[in-house]
Coordinates of C-alpha atoms in Angstrom, one line a residue:
X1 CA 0.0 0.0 0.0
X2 CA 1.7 3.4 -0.7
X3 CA 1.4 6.4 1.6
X4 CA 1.3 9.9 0.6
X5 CA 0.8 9.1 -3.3
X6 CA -2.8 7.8 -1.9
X7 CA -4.0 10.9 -0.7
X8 CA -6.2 12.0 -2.7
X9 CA -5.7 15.8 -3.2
X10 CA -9.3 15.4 -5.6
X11 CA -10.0 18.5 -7.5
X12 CA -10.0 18.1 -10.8
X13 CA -7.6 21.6 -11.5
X14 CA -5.2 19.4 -13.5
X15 CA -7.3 17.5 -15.6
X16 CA -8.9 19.7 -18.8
X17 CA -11.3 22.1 -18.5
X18 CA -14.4 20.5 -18.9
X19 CA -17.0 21.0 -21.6
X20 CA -20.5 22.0 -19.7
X21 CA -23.0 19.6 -21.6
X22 CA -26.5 20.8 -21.7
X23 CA -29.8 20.5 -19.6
X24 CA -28.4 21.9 -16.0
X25 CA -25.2 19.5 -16.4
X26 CA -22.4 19.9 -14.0
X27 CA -19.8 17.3 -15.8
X28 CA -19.6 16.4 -19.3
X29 CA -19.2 12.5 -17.7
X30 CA -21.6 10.2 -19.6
X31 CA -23.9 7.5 -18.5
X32 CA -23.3 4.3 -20.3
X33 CA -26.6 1.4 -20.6
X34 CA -24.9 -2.1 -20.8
X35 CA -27.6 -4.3 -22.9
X36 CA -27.4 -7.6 -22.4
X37 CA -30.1 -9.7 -23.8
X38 CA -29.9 -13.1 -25.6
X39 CA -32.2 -12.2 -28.9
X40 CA -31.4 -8.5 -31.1
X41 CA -35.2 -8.2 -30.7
X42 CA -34.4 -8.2 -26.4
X43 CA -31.9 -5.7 -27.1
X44 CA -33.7 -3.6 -29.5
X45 CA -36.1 -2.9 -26.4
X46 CA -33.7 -2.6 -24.0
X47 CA -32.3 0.5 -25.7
X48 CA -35.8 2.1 -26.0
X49 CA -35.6 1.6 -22.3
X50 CA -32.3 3.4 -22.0
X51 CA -33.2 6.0 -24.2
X52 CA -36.1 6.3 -21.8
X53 CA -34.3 6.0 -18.5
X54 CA -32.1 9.2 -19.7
X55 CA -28.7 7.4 -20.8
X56 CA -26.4 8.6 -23.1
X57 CA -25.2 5.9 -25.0
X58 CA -25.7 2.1 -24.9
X59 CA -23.1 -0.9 -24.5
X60 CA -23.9 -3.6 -27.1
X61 CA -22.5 -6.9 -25.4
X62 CA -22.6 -8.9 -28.3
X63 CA -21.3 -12.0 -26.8
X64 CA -24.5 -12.0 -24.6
X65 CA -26.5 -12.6 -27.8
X66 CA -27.4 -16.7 -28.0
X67 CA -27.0 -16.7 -31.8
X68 CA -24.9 -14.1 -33.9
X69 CA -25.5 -13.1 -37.7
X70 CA -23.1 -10.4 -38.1
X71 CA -23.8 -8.5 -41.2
X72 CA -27.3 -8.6 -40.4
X73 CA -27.5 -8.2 -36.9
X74 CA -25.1 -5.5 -36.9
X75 CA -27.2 -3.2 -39.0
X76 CA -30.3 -3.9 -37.0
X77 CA -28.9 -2.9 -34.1
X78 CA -27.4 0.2 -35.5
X79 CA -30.3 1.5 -38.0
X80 CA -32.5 0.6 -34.5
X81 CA -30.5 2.3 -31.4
X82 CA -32.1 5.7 -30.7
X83 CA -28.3 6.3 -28.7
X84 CA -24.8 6.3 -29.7
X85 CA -23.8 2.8 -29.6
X86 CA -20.2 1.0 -28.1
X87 CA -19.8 -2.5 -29.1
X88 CA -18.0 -4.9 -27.1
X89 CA -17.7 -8.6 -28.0
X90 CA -15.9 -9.7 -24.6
X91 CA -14.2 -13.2 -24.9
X92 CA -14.5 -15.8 -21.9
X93 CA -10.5 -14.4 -21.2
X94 CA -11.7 -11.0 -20.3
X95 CA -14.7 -11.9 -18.3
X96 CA -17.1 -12.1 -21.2
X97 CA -19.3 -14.9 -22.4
X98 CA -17.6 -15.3 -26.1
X99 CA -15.8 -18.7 -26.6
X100 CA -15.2 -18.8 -30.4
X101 CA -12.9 -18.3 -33.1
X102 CA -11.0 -15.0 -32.2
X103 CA -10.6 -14.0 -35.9
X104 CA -14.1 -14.0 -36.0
X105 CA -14.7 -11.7 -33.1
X106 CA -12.2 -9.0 -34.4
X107 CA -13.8 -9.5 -38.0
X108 CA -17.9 -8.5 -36.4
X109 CA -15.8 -5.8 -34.4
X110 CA -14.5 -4.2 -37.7
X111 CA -17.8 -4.6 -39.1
X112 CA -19.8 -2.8 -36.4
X113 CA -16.7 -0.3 -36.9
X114 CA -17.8 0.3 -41.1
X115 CA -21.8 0.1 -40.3
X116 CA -21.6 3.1 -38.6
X117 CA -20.7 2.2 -34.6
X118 CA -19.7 5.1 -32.4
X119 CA -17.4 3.3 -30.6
X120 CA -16.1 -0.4 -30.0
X121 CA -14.5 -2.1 -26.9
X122 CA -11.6 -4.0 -27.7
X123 CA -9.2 -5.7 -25.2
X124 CA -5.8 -4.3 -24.3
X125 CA -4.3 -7.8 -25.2
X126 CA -5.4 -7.5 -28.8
X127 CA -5.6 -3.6 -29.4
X128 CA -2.4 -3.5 -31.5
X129 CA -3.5 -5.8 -33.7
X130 CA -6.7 -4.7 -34.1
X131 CA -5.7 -1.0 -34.2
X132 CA -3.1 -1.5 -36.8
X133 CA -6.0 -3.2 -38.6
X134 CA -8.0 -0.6 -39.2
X135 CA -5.1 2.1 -39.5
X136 CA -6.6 4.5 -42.0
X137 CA -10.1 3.3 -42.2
X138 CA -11.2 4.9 -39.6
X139 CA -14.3 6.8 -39.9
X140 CA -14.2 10.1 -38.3
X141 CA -16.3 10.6 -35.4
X142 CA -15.9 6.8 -34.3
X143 CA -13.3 6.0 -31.3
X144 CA -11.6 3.0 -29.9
X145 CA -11.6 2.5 -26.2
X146 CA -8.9 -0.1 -25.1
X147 CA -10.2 -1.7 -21.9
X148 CA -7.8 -4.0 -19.0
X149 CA -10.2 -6.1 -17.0
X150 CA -8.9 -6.9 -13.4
X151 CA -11.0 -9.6 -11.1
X152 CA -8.5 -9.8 -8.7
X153 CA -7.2 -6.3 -7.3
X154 CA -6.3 -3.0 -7.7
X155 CA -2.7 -2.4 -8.6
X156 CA -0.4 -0.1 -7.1
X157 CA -0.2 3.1 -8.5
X158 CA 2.9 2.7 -10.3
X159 CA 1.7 -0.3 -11.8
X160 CA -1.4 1.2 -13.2
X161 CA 0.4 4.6 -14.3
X162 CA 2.5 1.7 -16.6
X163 CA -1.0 -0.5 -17.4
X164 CA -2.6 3.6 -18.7
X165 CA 0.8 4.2 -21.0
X166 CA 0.7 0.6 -21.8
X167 CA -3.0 1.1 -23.3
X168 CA -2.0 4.8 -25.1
X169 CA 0.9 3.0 -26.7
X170 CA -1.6 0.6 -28.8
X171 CA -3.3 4.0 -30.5
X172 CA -6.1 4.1 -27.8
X173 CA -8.7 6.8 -28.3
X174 CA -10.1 5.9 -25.0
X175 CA -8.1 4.5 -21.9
X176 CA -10.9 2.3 -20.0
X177 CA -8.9 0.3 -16.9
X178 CA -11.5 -1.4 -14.7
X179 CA -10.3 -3.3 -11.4
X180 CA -11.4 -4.9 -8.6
X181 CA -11.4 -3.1 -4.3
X182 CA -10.2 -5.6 -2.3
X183 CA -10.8 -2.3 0.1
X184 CA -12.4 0.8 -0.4
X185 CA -8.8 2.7 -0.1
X186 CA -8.1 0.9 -3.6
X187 CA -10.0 3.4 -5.1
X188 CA -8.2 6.3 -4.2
X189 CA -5.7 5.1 -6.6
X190 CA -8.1 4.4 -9.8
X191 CA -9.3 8.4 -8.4
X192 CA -6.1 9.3 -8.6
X193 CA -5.5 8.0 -12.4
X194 CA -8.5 9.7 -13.6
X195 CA -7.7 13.2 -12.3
X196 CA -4.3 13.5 -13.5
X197 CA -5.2 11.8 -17.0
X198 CA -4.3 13.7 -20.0
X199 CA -6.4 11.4 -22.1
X200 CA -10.1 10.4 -22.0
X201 CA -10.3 7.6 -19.5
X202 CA -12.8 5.5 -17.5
X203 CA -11.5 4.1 -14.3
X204 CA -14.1 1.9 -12.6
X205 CA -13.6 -0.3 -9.4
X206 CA -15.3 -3.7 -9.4
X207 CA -17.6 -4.6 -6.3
X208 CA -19.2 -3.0 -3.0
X209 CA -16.1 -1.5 -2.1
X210 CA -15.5 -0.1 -5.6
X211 CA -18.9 1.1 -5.7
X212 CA -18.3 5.0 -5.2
X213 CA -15.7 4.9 -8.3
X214 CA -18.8 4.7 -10.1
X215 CA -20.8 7.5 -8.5
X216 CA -18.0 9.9 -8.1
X217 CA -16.2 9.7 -11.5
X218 CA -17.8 13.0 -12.7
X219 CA -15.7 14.4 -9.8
X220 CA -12.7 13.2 -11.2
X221 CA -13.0 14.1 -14.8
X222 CA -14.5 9.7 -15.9
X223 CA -15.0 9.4 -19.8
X224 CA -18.3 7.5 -18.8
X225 CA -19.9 5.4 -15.9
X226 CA -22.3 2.3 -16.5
X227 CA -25.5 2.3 -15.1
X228 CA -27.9 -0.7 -15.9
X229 CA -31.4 -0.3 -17.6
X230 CA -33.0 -2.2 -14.2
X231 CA -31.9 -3.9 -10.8
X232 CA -29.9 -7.4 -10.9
X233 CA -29.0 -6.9 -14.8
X234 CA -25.5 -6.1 -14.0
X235 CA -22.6 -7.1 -16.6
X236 CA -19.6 -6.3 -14.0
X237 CA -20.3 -6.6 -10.3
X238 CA -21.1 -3.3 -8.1
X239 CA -23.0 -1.9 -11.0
X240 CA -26.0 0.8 -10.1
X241 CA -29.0 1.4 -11.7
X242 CA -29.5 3.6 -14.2
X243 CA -32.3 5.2 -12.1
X244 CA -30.3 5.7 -9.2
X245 CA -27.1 7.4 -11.1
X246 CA -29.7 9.8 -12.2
X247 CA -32.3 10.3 -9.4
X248 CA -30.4 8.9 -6.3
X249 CA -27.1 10.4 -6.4
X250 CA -27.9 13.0 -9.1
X251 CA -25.2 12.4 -11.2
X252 CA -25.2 15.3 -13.6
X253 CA -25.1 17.8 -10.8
X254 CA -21.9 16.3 -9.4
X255 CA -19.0 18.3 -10.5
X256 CA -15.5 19.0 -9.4
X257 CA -15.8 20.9 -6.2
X258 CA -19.0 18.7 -4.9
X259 CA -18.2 17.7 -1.3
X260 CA -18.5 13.6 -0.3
X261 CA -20.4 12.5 2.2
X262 CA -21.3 9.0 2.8
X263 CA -22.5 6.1 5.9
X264 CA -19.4 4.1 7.0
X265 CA -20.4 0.3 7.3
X266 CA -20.4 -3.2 7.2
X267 CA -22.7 -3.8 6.2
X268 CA -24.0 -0.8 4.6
X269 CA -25.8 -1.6 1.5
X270 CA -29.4 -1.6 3.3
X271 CA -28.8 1.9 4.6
X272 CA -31.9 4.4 3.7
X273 CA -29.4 7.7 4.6
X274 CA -28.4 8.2 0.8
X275 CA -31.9 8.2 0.3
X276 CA -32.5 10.6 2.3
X277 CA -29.3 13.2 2.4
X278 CA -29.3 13.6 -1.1
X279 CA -32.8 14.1 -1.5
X280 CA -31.9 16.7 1.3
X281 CA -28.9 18.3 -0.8
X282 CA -31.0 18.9 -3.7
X283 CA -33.9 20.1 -2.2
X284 CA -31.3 23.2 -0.5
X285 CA -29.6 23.1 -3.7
X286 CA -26.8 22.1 -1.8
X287 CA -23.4 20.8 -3.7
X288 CA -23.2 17.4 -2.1
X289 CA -23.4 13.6 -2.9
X290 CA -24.1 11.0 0.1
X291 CA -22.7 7.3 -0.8
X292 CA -22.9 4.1 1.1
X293 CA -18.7 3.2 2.0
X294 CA -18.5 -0.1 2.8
X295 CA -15.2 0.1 5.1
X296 CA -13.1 -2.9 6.9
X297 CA -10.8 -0.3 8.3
X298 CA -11.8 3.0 9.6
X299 CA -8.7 4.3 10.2
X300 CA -6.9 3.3 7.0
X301 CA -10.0 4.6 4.8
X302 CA -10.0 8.5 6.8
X303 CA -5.9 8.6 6.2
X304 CA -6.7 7.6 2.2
X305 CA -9.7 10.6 1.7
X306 CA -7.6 13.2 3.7
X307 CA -8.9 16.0 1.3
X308 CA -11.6 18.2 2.8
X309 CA -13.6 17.4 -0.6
X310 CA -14.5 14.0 1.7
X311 CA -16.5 16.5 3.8
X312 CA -18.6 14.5 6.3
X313 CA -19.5 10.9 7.6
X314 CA -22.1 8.9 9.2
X315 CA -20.9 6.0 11.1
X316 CA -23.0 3.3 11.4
X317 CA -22.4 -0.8 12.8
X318 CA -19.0 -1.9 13.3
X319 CA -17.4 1.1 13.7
X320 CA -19.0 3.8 16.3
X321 CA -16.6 2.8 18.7
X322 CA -13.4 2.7 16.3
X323 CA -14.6 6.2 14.7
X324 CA -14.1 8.0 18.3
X325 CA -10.2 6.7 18.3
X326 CA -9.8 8.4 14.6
X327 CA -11.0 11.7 15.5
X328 CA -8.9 15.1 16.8
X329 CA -11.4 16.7 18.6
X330 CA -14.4 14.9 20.2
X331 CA -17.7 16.3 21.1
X332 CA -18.2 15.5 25.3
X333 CA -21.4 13.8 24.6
X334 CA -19.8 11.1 22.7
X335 CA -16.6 11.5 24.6
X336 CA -19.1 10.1 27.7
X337 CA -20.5 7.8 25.3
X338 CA -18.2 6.7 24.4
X339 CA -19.0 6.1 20.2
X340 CA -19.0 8.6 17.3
X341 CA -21.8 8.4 14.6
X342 CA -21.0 11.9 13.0
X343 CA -17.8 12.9 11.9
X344 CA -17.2 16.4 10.2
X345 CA -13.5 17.2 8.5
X346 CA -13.2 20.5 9.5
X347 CA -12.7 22.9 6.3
X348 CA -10.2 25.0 7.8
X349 CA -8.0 22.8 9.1
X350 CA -9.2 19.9 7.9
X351 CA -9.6 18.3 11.3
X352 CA -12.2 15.3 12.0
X353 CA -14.2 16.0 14.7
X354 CA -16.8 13.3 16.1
X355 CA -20.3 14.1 17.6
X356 CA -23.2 11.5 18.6
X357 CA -26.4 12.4 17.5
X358 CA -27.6 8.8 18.2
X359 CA -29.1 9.2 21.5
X360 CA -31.1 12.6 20.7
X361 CA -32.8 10.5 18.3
X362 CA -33.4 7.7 20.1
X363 CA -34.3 8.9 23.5
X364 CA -36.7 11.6 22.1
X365 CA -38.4 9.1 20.2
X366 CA -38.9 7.1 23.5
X367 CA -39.6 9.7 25.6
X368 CA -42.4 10.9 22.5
X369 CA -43.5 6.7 22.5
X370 CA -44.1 7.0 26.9
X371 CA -45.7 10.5 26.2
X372 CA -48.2 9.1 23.4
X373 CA -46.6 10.2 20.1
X374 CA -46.1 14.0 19.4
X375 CA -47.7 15.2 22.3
X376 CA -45.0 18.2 22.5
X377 CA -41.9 17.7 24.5
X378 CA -42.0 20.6 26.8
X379 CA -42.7 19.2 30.0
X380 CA -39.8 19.4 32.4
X381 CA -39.5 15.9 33.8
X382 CA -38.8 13.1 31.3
X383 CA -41.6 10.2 31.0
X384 CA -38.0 8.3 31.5
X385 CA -37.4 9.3 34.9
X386 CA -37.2 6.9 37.3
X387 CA -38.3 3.6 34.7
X388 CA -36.2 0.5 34.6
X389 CA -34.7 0.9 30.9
X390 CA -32.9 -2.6 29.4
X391 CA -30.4 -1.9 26.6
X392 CA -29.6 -5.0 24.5
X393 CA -26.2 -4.6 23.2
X394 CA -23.0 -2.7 24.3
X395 CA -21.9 -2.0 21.3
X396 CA -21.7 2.0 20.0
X397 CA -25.5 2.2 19.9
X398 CA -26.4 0.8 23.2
X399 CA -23.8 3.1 25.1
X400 CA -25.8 5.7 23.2
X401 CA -29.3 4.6 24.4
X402 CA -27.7 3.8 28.1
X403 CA -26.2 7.3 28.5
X404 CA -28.8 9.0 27.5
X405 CA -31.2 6.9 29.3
X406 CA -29.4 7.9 32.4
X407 CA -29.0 11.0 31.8
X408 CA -33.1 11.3 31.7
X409 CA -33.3 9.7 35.2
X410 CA -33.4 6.4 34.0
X411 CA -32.3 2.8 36.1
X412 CA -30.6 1.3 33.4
X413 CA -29.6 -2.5 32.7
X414 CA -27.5 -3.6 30.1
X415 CA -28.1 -7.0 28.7
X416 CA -25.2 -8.5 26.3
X417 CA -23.9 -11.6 24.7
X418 CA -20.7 -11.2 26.4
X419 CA -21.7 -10.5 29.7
X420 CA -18.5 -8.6 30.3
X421 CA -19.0 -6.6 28.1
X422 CA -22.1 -5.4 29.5
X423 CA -21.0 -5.4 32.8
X424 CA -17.7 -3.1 31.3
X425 CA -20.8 -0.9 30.1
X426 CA -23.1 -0.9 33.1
X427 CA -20.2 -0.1 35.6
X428 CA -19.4 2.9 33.2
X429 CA -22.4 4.8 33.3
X430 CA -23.8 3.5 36.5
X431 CA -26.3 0.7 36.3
X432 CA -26.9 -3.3 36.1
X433 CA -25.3 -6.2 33.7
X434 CA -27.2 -9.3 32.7
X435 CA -26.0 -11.3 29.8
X436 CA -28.7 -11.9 27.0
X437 CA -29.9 -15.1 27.7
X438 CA -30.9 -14.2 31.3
X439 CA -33.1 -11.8 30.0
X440 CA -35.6 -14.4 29.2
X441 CA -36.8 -14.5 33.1
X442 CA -35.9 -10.9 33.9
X443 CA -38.8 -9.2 35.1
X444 CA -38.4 -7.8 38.7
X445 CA -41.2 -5.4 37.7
X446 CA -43.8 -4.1 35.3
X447 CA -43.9 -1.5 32.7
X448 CA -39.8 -1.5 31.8
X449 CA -39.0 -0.4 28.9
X450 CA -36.7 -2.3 26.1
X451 CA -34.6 -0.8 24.0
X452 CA -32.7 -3.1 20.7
X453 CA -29.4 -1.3 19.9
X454 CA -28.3 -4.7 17.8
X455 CA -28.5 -5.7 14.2
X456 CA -30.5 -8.9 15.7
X457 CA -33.5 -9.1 13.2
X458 CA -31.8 -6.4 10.7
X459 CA -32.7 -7.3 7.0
X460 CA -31.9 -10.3 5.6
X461 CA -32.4 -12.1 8.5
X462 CA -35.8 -10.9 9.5
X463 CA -36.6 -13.9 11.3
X464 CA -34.4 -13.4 14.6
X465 CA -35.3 -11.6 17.3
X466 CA -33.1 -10.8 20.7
X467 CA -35.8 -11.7 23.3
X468 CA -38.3 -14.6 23.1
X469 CA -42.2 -13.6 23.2
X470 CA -43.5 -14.4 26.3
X471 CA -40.9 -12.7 28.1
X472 CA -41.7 -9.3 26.4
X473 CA -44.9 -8.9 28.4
X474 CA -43.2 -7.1 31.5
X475 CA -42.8 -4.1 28.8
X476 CA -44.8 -1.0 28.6
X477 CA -42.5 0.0 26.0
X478 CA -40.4 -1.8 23.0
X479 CA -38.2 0.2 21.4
X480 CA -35.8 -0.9 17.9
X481 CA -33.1 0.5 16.6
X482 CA -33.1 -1.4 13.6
X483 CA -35.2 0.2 10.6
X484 CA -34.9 -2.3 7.5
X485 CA -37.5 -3.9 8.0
X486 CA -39.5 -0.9 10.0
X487 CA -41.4 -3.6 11.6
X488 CA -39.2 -5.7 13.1
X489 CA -39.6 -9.2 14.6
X490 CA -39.2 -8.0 18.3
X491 CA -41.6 -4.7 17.4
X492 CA -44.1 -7.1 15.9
X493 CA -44.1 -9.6 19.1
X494 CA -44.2 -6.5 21.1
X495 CA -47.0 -5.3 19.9
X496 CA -49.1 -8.2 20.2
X497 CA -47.7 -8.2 23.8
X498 CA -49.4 -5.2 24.5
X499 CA -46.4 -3.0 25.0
X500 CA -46.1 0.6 22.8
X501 CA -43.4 0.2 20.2
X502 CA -40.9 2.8 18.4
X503 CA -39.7 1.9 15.4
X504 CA -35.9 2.5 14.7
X505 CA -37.2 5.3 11.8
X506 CA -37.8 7.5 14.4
X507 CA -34.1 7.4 16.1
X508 CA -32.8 7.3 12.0
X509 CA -34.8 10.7 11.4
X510 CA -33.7 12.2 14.9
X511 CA -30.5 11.4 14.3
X512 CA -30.5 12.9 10.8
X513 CA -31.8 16.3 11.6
X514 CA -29.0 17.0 13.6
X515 CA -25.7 15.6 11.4
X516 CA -27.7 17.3 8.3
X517 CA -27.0 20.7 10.1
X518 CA -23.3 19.4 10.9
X519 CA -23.1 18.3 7.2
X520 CA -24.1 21.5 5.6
X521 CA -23.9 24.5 8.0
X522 CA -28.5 24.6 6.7
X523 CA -31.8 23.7 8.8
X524 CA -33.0 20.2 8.2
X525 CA -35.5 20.0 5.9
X526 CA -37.7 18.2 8.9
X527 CA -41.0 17.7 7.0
X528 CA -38.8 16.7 3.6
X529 CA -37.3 14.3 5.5
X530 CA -40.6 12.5 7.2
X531 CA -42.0 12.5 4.1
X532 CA -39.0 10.4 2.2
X533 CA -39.1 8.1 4.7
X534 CA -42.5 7.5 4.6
X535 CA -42.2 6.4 1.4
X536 CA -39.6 3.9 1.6

């Protein structure tokens, strides 16, 4: 792994001065449809559909296609696409589905080339040949891209500074080097070959982890990005949807000085807060993208984005806990806590500073539940005051509900797996340990309240729950901090317990208010964000 070459200094100063496209366009990046389809007929559709979904081109991948008549399926496609059209014809060596003759591949290639393609895909391995092949015959608004596939890793950044002067050397019109994140730091590097390139190039990381080198290559000056026409019809893994490139992360408005934010996790894919931030951001007009980072190592991915461009950060399960060690400055709420969820690089400096928003979300949510919801929170004395409240968990959430729990007047019990680790917890802030399997009999008295800061019943597995049934009747109050699904197992059983239950939305919009005012200096749009998550 190199050091100080990693750090990614991300503005795109160096790289040409970009073209404004039309339409309230930020980047002149383009949005690529790959159609895959196994009949021209399939495919003919399919491009209506990316026409229709708002791409800019399609990717013909004719080695999808079951049978292959080129001189006659070429022109179909071509006379048909209501796009610019890039052929590839990828062979089973590059990741593709073609196993034939490789003469004949090069040979429908060529042909797509003289029917009037825009551009064709053809493997660095082969380029010279086939570039030297068509040496003079090239008509003049058609280009060749020259792609490396990597399923393994991401080079170093010497190695891929070689594979980009390896490609130019072959008469490339377009670089394309795709590779695959072992770790989300490996994209830093694929960043770093796009910003600095003095030729057109698409850089795209394979995977989850590689998934914000597909969002964010506007910032960094990418040729194109591939965005697929609908969900599970991906032809490289970590692919988006069309639909989301556009209308999630609102691709067209990123440009070069957009600030990153994004929800640290693992696992992070189910997360609804780029739902809601960047529905946020545009509504302000605010020039910020929100990504899901799916991070092993916390402190190795905050040294790789050092630049302030990686503005601000939700932290959400494993990492609360590791996110306070990484920061300068910590707010004393989550110093007591004891776990960061919110960490802001600080412009002038560029400092990361942690704050917990957790438990203002999830005790005001309770304390609203005890109340019966909404009923204004102005009376002195919390509803918590003096209950018997049982955390599950010890984790960064739970020291969040604990403390401010306590804090509210609360007798708090921590129940855990590892009993130490809730005793660890309970001796901290003043209160009881019980390991989770003793919480089956616990019930020295009536109307406690229950508060879930696991991912025990988090989507997929649906099915579990951390407390059995019948001991859930000593509740008056059930509270989870799990949102996917928003009715949970344990809310579900709770419910039909007879206790009052608080969804996990409730702490997820709570906690949101306040690190959307950290995030962008604005007031939360409160009502904006209710009504997104009502939807979902």
């Amino acid at each position: 792994m190199e050091s100080s070459n990693v750090l990614v200094p991300l503005t795109l100063a160096s790289s040409a001065a970009l073209q404004m496209g039309s339409g309230g366009r930020n980047n002149p990046t383009l949005v690529c449809a790959p159609i895959m389809a196994e009949s021209v007929d399939k495919m003919v559709i399919n491009m209506n559909k990316a026409k229709q979904g708002g791409a800019d081109l399609v990717e013909i991948r004719l080695d999808s296609l079951k049978s292959f008549n080129p001189s006659d399926d070429l022109k179909t496609i071509i006379k048909a696409s209501p796009l610019p059209t890039l052929f590839t014809y990828r062979p089973k060596w590059e990741g593709g589905q073609y196993d034939g003759d490789e003469k004949k591949r090069l040979d429908a290639l060529r042909l797509a080339m003289e029917f009037g393609a825009d551009y064709i895909d053809v493997e660095l391995q082969v380029a010279c040949e086939f570039n030297d092949s068509i040496y003079g015959r090239k008509p003049e608004h058609f280009k060749v891209i020259v792609s490396s596939h990597n399923y393994h890793d991401t080079p170093s950044a010497e190695d891929l500074g070689n594979l980009v002067a390896r490609i130019q050397a072959t008469g490339a019109d377009i670089v394309k080097i795709a590779t695959t994140a072992l770790e989300i730091a490996d994209v830093a590097r694929i960043f770093q070959l796009t910003v600095h390139s003095q030729v057109p190039i698409i850089g795209i990381v394979m995977g989850e982890r590689g998934f914000m080198s597909r969002i964010l290559c506007p910032k960094f000056g990418g040729y194109l990005t591939f965005g697929t026409i609908e969900l599970g019809i991906v032809s490289a893994p970590g692919q988006p949807t069309m639909k989301d490139l556009l209308h999630l992360y609102n691709l067209r408005q990123i440009g070069p000085d957009t600030k990153v934010f994004g929800i640290i996790g693992k696992p992070v894919h189910h997360s609804k807060s780029p739902i809601l931030y960047n529905e946020a951001f545009k509504s302000v007009c605010f020039n910020g993208v929100f990504i899901p980072l799916l991070v092993d190592d916390i402190a190795n991915f905050l040294q790789t984005y050092s630049s302030t461009d990686f503005a601000g950060f939700s932290c959400t399960i494993p990492h609360k806990e590791a996110a306070l060690k990484c920061c300068d400055e910590v707010d004393p709420v989550a110093k007591s806590i004891g776990a960061v969820n919110c960490i802001i690089r600080r412009p002038t400096d560029g400092k990361l500073v942690g704050y917990n928003t957790d438990y203002v979300g999830a005790i005001s949510a309770i304390e609203d539940g005890l109340r019966g919801s909404h009923n204004g929170s102005n009376t002195a004395d919390s509803p918590l005051a003096g209950k018997l409240f049982v955390v599950i968990g010890a984790g960064g959430a739970g020291k969040a509900l604990a403390y401010g729990a306590k804090e509210k007047g609360a007798r708090v019990v921590i129940a855990n797996r590892t009993y130490d680790r809730a005793r660890e917890l309970a001796d901290t802030i003043g209160g009881d340990a019980l390991s989770l399997a003793d919480l089956d009999n616990f019930h020295p008295e009536d109307g406690m309240i229950l508060a879930n800061s696991t991912s025990i019943g988090m989507q997929p597995k649906v099915d579990e729950t951390p407390i059995p049934k019948h001991a859930l009747r000593s509740y008056s109050l059930v509270f989870d901090a799990v949102y996917t699904p928003k009715m949970t197992r344990l809310l579900r059983e709770a419910e039909e317990s007879g206790a009052n239950i608080v969804s996990g939305l409730e702490m997820f919009i709570g906690q949101a208010y306040e690190q959307f005012e950290r995030f962008t200096g604005l007031p939360a749009p409160k009502e904006l964000f209710r009504k997104v998550m009502a939807n979902y």
